[in-house]
Short mmCIF file of C-alpha atoms and ligand atoms in Angstrom, two decimals:
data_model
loop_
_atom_site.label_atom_id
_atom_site.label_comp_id
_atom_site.label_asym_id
_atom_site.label_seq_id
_atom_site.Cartn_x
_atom_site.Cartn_y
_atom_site.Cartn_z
CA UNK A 1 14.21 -20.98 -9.99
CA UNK A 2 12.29 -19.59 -7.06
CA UNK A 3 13.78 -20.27 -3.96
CA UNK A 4 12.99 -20.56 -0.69
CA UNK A 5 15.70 -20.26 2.39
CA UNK A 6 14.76 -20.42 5.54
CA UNK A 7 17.03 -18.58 8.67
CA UNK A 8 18.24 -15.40 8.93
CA UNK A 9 22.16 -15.55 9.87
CA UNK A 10 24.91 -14.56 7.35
CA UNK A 11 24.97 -18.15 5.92
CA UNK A 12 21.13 -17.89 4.70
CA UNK A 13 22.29 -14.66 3.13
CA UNK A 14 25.58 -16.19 1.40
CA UNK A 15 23.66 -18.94 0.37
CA UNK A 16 20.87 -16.56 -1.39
CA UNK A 17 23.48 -14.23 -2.83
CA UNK A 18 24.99 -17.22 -4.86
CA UNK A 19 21.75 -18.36 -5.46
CA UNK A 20 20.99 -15.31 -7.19
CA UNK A 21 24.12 -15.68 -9.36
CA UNK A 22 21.89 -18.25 -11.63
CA UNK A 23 19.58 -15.63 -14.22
CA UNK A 24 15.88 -16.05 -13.75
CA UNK A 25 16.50 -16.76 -9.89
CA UNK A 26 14.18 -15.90 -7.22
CA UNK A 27 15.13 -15.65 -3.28
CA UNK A 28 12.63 -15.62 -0.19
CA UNK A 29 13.93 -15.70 3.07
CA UNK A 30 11.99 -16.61 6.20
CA UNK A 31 12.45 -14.24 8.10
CA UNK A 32 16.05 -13.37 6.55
CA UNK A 33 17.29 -10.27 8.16
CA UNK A 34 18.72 -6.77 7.18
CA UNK A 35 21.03 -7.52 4.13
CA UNK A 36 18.35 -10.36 2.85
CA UNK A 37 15.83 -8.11 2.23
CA UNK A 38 18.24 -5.88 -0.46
CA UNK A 39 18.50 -9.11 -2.28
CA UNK A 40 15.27 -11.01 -1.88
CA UNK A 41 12.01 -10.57 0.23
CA UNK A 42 11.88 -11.53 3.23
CA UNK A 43 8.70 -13.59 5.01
CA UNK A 44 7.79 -12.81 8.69
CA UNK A 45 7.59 -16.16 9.91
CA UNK A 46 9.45 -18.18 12.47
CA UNK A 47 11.35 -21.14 11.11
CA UNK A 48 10.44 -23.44 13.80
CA UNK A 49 6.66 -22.89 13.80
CA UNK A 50 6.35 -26.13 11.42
CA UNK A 51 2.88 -25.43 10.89
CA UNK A 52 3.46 -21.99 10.31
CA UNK A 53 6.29 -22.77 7.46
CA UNK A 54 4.01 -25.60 6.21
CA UNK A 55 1.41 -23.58 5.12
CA UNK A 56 3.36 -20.75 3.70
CA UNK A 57 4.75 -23.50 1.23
CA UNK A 58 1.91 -25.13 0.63
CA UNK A 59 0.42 -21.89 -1.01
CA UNK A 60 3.81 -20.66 -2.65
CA UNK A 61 4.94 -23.69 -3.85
CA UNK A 62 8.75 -22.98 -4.53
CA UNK A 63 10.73 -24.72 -6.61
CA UNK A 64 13.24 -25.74 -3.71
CA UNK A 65 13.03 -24.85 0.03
CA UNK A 66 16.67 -24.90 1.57
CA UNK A 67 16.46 -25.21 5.28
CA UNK A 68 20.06 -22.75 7.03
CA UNK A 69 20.25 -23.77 10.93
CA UNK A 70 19.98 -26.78 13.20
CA UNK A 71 17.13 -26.05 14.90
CA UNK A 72 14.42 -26.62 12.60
CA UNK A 73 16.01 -29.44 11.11
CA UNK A 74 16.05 -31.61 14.56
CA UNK A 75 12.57 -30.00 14.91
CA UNK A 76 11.98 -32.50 11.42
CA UNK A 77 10.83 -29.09 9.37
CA UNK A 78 11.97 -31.49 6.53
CA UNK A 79 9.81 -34.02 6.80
CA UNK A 80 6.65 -32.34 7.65
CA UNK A 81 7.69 -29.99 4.26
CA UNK A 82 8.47 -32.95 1.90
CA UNK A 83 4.83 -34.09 2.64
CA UNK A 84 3.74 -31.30 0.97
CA UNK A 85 5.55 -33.02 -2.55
CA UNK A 86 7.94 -29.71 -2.65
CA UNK A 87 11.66 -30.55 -3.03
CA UNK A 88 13.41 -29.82 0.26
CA UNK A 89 16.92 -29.74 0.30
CA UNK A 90 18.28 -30.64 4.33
CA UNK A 91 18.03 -34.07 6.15
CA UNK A 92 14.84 -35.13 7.79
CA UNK A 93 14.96 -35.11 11.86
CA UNK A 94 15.99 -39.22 11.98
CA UNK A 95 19.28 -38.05 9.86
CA UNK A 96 20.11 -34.94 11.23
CA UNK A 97 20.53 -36.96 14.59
CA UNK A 98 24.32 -36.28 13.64
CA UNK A 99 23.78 -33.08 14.68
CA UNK A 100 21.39 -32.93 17.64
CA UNK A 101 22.89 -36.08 19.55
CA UNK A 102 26.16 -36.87 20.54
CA UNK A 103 25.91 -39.97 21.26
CA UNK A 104 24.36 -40.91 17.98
CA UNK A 105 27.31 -39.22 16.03
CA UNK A 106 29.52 -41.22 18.07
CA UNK A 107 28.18 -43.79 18.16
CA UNK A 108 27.86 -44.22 14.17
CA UNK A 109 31.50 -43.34 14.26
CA UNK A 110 32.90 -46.02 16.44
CA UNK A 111 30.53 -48.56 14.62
CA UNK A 112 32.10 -47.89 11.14
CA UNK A 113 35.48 -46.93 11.87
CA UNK A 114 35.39 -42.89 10.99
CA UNK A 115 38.42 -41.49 13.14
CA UNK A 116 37.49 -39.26 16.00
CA UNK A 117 38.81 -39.07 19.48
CA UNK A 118 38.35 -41.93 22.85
CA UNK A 119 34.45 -41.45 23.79
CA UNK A 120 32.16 -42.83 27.26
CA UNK A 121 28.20 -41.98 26.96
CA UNK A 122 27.11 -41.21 30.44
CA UNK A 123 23.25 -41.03 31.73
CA UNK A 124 24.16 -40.85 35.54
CA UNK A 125 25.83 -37.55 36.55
CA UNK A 126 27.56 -40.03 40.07
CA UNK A 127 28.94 -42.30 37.14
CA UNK A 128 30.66 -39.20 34.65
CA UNK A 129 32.23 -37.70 37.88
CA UNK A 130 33.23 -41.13 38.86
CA UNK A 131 34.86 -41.72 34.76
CA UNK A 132 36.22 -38.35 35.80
CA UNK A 133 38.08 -39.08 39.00
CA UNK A 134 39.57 -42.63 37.24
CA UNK A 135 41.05 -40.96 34.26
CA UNK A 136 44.65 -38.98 33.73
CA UNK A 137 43.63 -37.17 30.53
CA UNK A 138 42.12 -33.65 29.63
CA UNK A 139 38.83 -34.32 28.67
CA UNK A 140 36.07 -32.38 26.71
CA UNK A 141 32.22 -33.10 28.49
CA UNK A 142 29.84 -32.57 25.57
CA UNK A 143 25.91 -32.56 26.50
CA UNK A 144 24.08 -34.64 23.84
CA UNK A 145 21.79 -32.38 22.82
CA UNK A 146 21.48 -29.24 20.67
CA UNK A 147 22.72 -26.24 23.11
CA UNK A 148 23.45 -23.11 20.38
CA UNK A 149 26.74 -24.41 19.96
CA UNK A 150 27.48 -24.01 23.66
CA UNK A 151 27.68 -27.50 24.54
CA UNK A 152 30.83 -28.54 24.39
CA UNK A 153 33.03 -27.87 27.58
CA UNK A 154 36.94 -28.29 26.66
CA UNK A 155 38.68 -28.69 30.19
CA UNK A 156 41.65 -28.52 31.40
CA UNK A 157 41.92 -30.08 34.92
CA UNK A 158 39.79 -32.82 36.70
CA UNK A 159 38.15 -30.01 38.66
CA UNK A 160 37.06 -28.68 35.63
CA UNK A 161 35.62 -31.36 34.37
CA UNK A 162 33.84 -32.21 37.17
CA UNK A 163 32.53 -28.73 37.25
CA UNK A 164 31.18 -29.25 33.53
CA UNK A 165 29.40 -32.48 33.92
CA UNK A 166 27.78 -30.70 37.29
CA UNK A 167 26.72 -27.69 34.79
CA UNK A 168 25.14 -29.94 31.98
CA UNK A 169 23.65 -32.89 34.16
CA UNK A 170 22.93 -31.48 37.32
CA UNK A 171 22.39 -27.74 37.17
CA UNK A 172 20.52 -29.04 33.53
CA UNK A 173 22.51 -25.23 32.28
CA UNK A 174 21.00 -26.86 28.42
CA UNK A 175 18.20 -28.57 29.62
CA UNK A 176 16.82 -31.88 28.68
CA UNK A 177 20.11 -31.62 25.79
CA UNK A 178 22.15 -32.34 28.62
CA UNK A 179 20.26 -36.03 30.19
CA UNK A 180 23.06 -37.89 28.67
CA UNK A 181 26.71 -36.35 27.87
CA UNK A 182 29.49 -37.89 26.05
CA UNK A 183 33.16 -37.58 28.01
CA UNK A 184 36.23 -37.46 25.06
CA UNK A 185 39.67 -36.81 25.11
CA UNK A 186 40.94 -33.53 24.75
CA UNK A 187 42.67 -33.63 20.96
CA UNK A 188 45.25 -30.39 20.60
CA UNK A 189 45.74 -29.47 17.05
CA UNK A 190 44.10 -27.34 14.04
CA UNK A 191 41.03 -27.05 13.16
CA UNK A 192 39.02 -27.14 9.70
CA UNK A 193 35.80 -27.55 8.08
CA UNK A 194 34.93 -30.04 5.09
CA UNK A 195 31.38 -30.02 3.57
CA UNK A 196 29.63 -32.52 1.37
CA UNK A 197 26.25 -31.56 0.03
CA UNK A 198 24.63 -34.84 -0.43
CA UNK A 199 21.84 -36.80 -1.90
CA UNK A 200 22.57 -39.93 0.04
CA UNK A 201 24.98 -41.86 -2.40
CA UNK A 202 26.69 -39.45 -4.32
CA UNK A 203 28.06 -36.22 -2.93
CA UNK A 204 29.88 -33.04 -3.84
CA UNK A 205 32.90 -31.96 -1.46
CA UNK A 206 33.48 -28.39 -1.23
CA UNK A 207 36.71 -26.80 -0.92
CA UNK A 208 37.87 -26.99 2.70
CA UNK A 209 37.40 -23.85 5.06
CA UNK A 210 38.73 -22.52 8.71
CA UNK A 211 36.87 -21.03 11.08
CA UNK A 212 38.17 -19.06 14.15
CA UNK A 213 35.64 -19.91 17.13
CA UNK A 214 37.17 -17.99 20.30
CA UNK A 215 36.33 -14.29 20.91
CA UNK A 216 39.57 -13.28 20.81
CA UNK A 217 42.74 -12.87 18.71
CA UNK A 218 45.26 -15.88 19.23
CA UNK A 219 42.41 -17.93 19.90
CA UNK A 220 41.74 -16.59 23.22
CA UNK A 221 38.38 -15.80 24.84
CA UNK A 222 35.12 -17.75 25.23
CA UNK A 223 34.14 -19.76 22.37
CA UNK A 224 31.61 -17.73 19.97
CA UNK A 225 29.70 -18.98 16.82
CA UNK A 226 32.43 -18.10 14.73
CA UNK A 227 34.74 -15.02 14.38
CA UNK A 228 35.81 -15.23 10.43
CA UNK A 229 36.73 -17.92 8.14
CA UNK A 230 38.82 -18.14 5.42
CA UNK A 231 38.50 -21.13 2.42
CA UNK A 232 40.58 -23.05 1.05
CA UNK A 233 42.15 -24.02 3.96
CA UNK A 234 45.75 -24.81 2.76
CA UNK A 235 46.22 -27.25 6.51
CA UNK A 236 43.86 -30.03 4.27
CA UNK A 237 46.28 -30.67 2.05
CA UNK A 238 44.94 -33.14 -1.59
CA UNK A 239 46.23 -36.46 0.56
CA UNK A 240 44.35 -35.26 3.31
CA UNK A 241 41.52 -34.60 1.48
CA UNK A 242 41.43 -38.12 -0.76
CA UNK A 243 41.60 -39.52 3.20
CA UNK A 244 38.89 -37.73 4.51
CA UNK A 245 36.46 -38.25 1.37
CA UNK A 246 37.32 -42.33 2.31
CA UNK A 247 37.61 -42.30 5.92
CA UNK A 248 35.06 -40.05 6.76
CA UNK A 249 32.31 -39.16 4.40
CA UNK A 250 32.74 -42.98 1.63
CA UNK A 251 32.12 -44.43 5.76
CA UNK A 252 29.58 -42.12 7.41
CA UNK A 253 27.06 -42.37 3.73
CA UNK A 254 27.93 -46.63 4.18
CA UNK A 255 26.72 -46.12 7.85
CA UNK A 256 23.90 -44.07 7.34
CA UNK A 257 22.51 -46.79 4.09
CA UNK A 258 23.11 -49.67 7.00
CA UNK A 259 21.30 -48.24 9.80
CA UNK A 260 18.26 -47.77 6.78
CA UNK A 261 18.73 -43.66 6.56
CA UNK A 262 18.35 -41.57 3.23
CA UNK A 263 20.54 -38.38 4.08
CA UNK A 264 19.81 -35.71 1.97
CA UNK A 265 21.72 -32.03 2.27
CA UNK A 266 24.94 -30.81 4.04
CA UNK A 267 27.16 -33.28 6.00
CA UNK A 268 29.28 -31.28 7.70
CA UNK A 269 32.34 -32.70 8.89
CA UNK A 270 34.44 -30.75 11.95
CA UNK A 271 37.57 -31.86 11.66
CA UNK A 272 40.86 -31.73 14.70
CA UNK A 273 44.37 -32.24 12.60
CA UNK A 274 46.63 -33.68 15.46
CA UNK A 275 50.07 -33.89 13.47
CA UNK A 276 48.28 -34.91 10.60
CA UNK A 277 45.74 -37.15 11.41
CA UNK A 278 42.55 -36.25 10.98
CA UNK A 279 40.06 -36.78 13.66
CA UNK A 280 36.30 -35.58 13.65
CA UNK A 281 35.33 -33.26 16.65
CA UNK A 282 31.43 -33.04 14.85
CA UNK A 283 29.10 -33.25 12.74
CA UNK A 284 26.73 -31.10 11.49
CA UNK A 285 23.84 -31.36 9.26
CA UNK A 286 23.51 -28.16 7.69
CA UNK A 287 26.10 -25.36 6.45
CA UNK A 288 28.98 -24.00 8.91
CA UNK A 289 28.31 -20.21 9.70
CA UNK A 290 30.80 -18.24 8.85
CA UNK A 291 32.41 -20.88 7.17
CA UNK A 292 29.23 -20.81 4.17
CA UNK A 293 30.01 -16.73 3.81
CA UNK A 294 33.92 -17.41 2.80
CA UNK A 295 32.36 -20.76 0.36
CA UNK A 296 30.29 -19.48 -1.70
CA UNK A 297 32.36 -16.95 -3.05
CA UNK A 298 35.28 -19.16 -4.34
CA UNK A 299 33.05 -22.00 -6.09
CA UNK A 300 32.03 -21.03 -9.68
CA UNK A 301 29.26 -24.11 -9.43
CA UNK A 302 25.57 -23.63 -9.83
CA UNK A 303 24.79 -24.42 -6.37
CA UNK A 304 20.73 -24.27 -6.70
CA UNK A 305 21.05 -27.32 -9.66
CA UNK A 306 23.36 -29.16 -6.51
CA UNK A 307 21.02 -28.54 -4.40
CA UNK A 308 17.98 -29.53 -5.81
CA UNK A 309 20.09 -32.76 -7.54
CA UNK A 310 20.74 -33.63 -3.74
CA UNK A 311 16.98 -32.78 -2.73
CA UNK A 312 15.96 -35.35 -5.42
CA UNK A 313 18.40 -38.10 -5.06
CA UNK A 314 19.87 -37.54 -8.51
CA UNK A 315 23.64 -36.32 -8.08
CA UNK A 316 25.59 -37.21 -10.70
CA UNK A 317 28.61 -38.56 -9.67
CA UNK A 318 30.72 -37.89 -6.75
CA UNK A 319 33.12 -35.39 -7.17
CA UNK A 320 34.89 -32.09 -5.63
CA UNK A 321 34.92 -28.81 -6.30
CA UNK A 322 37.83 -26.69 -6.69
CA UNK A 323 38.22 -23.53 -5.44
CA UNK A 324 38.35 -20.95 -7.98
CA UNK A 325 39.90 -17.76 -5.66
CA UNK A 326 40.38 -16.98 -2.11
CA UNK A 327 37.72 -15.65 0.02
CA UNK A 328 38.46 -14.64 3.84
CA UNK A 329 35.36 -13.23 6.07
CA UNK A 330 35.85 -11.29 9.44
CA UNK A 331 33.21 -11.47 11.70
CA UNK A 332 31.78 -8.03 13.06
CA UNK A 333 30.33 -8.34 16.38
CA UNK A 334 28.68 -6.64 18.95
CA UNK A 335 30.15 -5.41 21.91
CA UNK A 336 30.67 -8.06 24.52
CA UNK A 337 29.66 -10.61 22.28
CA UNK A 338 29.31 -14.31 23.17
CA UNK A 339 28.55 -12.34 26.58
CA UNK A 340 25.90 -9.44 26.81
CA UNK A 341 25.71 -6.71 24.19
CA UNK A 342 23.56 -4.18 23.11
CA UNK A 343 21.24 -4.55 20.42
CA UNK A 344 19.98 -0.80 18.38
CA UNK A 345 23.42 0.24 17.31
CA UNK A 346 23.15 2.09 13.97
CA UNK A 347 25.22 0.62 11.33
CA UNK A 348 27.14 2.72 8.78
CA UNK A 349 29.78 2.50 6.12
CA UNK A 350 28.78 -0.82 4.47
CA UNK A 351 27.94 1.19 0.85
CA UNK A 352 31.62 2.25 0.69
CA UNK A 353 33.10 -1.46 2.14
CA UNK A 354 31.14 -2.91 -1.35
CA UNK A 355 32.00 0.00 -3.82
CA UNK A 356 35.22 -2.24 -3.28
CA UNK A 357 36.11 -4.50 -5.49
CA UNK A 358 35.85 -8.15 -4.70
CA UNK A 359 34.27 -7.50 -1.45
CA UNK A 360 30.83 -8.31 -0.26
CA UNK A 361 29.14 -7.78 3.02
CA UNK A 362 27.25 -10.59 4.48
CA UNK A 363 24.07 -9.74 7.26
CA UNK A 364 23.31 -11.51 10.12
CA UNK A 365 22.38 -9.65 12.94
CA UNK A 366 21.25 -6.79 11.29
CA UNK A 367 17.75 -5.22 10.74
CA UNK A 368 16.16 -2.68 8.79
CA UNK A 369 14.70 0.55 10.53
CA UNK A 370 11.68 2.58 9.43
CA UNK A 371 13.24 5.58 7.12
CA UNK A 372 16.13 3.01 5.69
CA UNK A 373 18.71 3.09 8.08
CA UNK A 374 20.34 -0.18 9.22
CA UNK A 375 20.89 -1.24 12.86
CA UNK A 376 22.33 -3.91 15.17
CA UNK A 377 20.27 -6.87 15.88
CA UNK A 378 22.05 -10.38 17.47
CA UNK A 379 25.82 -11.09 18.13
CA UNK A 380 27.54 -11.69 15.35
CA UNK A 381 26.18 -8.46 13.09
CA UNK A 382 28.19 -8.52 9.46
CA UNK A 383 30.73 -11.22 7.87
CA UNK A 384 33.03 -8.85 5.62
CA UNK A 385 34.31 -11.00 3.11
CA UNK A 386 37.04 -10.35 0.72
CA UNK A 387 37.84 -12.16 -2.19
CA UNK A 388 41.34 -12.59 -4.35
CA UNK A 389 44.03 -15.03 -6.36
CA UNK A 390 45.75 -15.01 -3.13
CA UNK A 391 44.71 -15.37 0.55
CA UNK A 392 46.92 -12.46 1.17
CA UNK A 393 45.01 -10.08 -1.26
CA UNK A 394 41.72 -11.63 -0.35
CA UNK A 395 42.67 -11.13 3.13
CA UNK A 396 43.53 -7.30 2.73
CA UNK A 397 40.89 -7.07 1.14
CA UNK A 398 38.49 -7.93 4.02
CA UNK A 399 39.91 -5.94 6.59
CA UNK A 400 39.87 -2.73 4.41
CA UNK A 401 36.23 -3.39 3.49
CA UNK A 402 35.97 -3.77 7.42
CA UNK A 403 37.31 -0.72 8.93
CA UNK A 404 35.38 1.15 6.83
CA UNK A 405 32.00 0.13 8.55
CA UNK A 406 30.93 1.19 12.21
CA UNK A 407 28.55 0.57 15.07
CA UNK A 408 29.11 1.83 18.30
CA UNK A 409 30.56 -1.13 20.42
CA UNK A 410 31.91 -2.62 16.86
CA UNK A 411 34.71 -5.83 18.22
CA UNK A 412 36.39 -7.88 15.45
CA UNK A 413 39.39 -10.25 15.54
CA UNK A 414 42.50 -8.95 13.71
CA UNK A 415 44.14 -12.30 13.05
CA UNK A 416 41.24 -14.11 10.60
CA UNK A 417 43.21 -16.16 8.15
CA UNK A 418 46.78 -15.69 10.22
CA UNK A 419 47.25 -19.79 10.29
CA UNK A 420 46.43 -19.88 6.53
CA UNK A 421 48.86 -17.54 5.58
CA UNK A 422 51.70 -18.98 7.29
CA UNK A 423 50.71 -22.36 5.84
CA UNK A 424 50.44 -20.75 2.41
CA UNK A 425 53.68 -19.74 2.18
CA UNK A 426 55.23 -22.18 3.48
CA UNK A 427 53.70 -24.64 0.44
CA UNK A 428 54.53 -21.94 -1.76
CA UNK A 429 50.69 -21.46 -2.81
CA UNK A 430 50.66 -17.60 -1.94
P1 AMP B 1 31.46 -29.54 19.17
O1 AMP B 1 30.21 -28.91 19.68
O2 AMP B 1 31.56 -30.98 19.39
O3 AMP B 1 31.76 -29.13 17.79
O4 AMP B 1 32.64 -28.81 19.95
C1 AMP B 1 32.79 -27.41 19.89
C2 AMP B 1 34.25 -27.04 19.91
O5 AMP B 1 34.86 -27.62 21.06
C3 AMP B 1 35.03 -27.59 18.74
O6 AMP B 1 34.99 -26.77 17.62
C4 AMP B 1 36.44 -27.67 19.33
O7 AMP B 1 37.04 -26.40 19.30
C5 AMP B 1 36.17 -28.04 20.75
N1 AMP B 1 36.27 -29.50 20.91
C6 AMP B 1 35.27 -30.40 20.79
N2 AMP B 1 35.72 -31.66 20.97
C7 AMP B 1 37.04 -31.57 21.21
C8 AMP B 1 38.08 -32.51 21.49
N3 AMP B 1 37.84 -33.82 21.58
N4 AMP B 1 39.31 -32.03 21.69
C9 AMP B 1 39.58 -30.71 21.64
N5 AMP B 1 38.66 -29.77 21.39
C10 AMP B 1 37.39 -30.18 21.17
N1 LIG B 2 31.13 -22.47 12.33
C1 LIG B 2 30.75 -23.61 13.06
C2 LIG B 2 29.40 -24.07 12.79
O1 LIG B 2 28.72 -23.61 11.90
O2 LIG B 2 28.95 -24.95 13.51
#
């Protein structure tokens, strides 16, 4: 199969390294980044320059185009490229509304019943800091719009609060994302990741994952895009799991068939474990980076077939998949990362993390220089990933492979996969 994948973080490059587990498969990227380009070719082009994209499939024709990140799926890159009679797998703009609005993902929650935490919608900024005053909870302010992942302010105190609906609705800190926000109640608990790939009846859950959002060990720091991930995640146990395939994704696919919407590709589900109930923090309507770079490695499925099944409306049944190892990835970022950093940094050491065994090296802000050599490009720069039959092993794994690679500036989080492990071995599945 040629395929076509369009973004250029470490998920686009998980997703085209399993890809290219299938013989006779072909990967493009657009644009891709540093590690794509060892594995496929990568296409100059931005992904949300529709017109741009449009074209460039019109005369390559692939077989399937698999769209990575939010953006031009809210943009409705989908629907402009299934015009063109190629199979796209990703929802069109209408159904990825999960993702890019708030209020719409809460609002098909409330109306059929999928658990997730106490919600007001808010258009006046006088009326949220008046919802504010009035009630004696922690609260998270969300703006309703896509905001890189920023837009979600967790507070602790009134003043807080009041400070975050000022930042999204006054100060407009997300722009026109941030005309309407949605006020919740703070949930405390855990944290994991379910995905369904989807054709819009049937879908195919994937083993659960954990991802570790704040900068900093112990979950301390600002919130980031995602530090490391580890899958399965041993805190959704089989129960849970039989309760969120009914509660959340049997309910959201009902939902989405009433309100008339065919949702093809990833449904995402972000799940908060409060003593064990499950409530869902988000949804998103695409893959989970990092989670996607610890995924792919532990499902022995042919993920291109699922895909294009999904693209076509022709899943088979509904079923899930079963992890077949351990995989763990550890984020390598750049210096000062969510905040500042430097960009240039020259990257060594990632030939002798993969002469490893059961490790691979994921790119995402990476780029290649002229003469070869490999530099720093975005935030987030490499997702180590170590695979094993335990998390433990997978886990050493990963932070061997990682030491051994440097950049000046070079900040990773120690602690990737701590939570599992304790869980682990408590169940006795270490
Ligand atoms: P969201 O953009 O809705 O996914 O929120 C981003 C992050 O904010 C989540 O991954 C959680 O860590 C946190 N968060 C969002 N909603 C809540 C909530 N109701 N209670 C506690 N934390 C939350
Ligand atoms: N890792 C969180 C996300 O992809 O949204």
């Amino acid at each position: 199969m040629r395929h076509l994948v369009i973004g250029s973080g470490g998920r686009e490059h998980a997703l085209g390294w399993k890809l290219l587990q299938q013989p006779e498969s072909e990967v493009y990227f657009l644009p891709g980044n540093g590690g794509t380009a060892g594995i496929g070719t990568n296409i100059d082009i931005p992904p949300t320059d529709l017109a741009a994209v449009a074209s460039y499939v019109e005369k390559t024709k692939p077989d399937l185009v698999t769209v990575g990140p939010e953006d031009p799926l809210a943009m409705g890159l989908v629907d402009r490229l299934r015009e063109l009679g190629v199979p796209v797998f990703g929802p069109t703009s209408d159904c990825a509304r999960i993702e890019s609005s708030k209020v719409f993902a809460k609002t098909l929650m409330s109306r059929y019943s999928i658990p997730t935490a106490p919600y007001k919608v808010f258009d006046s900024p006088t009326e949220a800091h008046a919802y504010v005053e009035r009630v004696r909870k922690p609260l998270v302010v969300k703006a309703d719009g896509l905001a890189k992942g920023k837009g979600a302010i967790v507070t602790k105190h009134k003043t807080d609060a009041h400070r975050a609906v000022e930042s999204i609705m006054e100060k407009r800190t997300f722009g026109a994302a941030g005309d309407r926000v949605v006020v919740e109640e703070r949930l405390a608990g855990e944290e994991a990741s379910v995905i369904a790939v989807t054709d819009g009846e049937r879908y195919v859950l994937l083993p659960p994952s954990q991802d570790h959002k704040p900068a900093y060990d112990g979950d301390r720091g600002p919130n980031t895009g995602g530090m490391g991930a580890y899958c399965p995640a041993p805190v959704v146990d089989e129960d849970m799991l039989d309760y969120v395939r009914e509660a959340v994704f049997d309910r959201l696919l009902r939902g989405f068939h009433k309100e008339g919407l065919d949702y093809r590709g990833v449904l995402y589900a972000g799940l908060m474990i409060v003593s064990g109930r499950v409530y869902v923090i988000e949804f998103n309507a695409r893959f989970g980076d990092p989670e996607t770079q610890c995924t792919m490695p532990v499902i022995d499925i042919d993920l291109g077939n699922l895909m294009l099944d999904a693209a076509r409306g022709s899943i088979a049944k509904t079923r899930v998949v079963r992890p077949a190892r351990w995989a763990i990835s550890v984020v390598l970022a750049s210096g000062g990362y969510p905040g500042g950093y430097e960009k240039g940094k020259r990257i060594s050491g990632i030939d002798k993390a993969e002469a490893e065994e059961d490790v691979v090296v994921f790119h995402a802000g990476t780029r290649q220089e002229d003469g070869g050599s490999l530099a720093t490009s975005g935030g987030r720069v490499l997702a180590v990933t170590g695979m094993g039959q335990s998390l433990r092993g997978a886990r050493r794994k990963a932070y061997t492979a990682a030491r051994d690679i440097k950049f000046a500036g070079v900040q990773m989080r120690t602690d990737i996969g701590a939570k599992g492990l304790m869980r682990a071995k408590k169940m006795g599945v270490m």
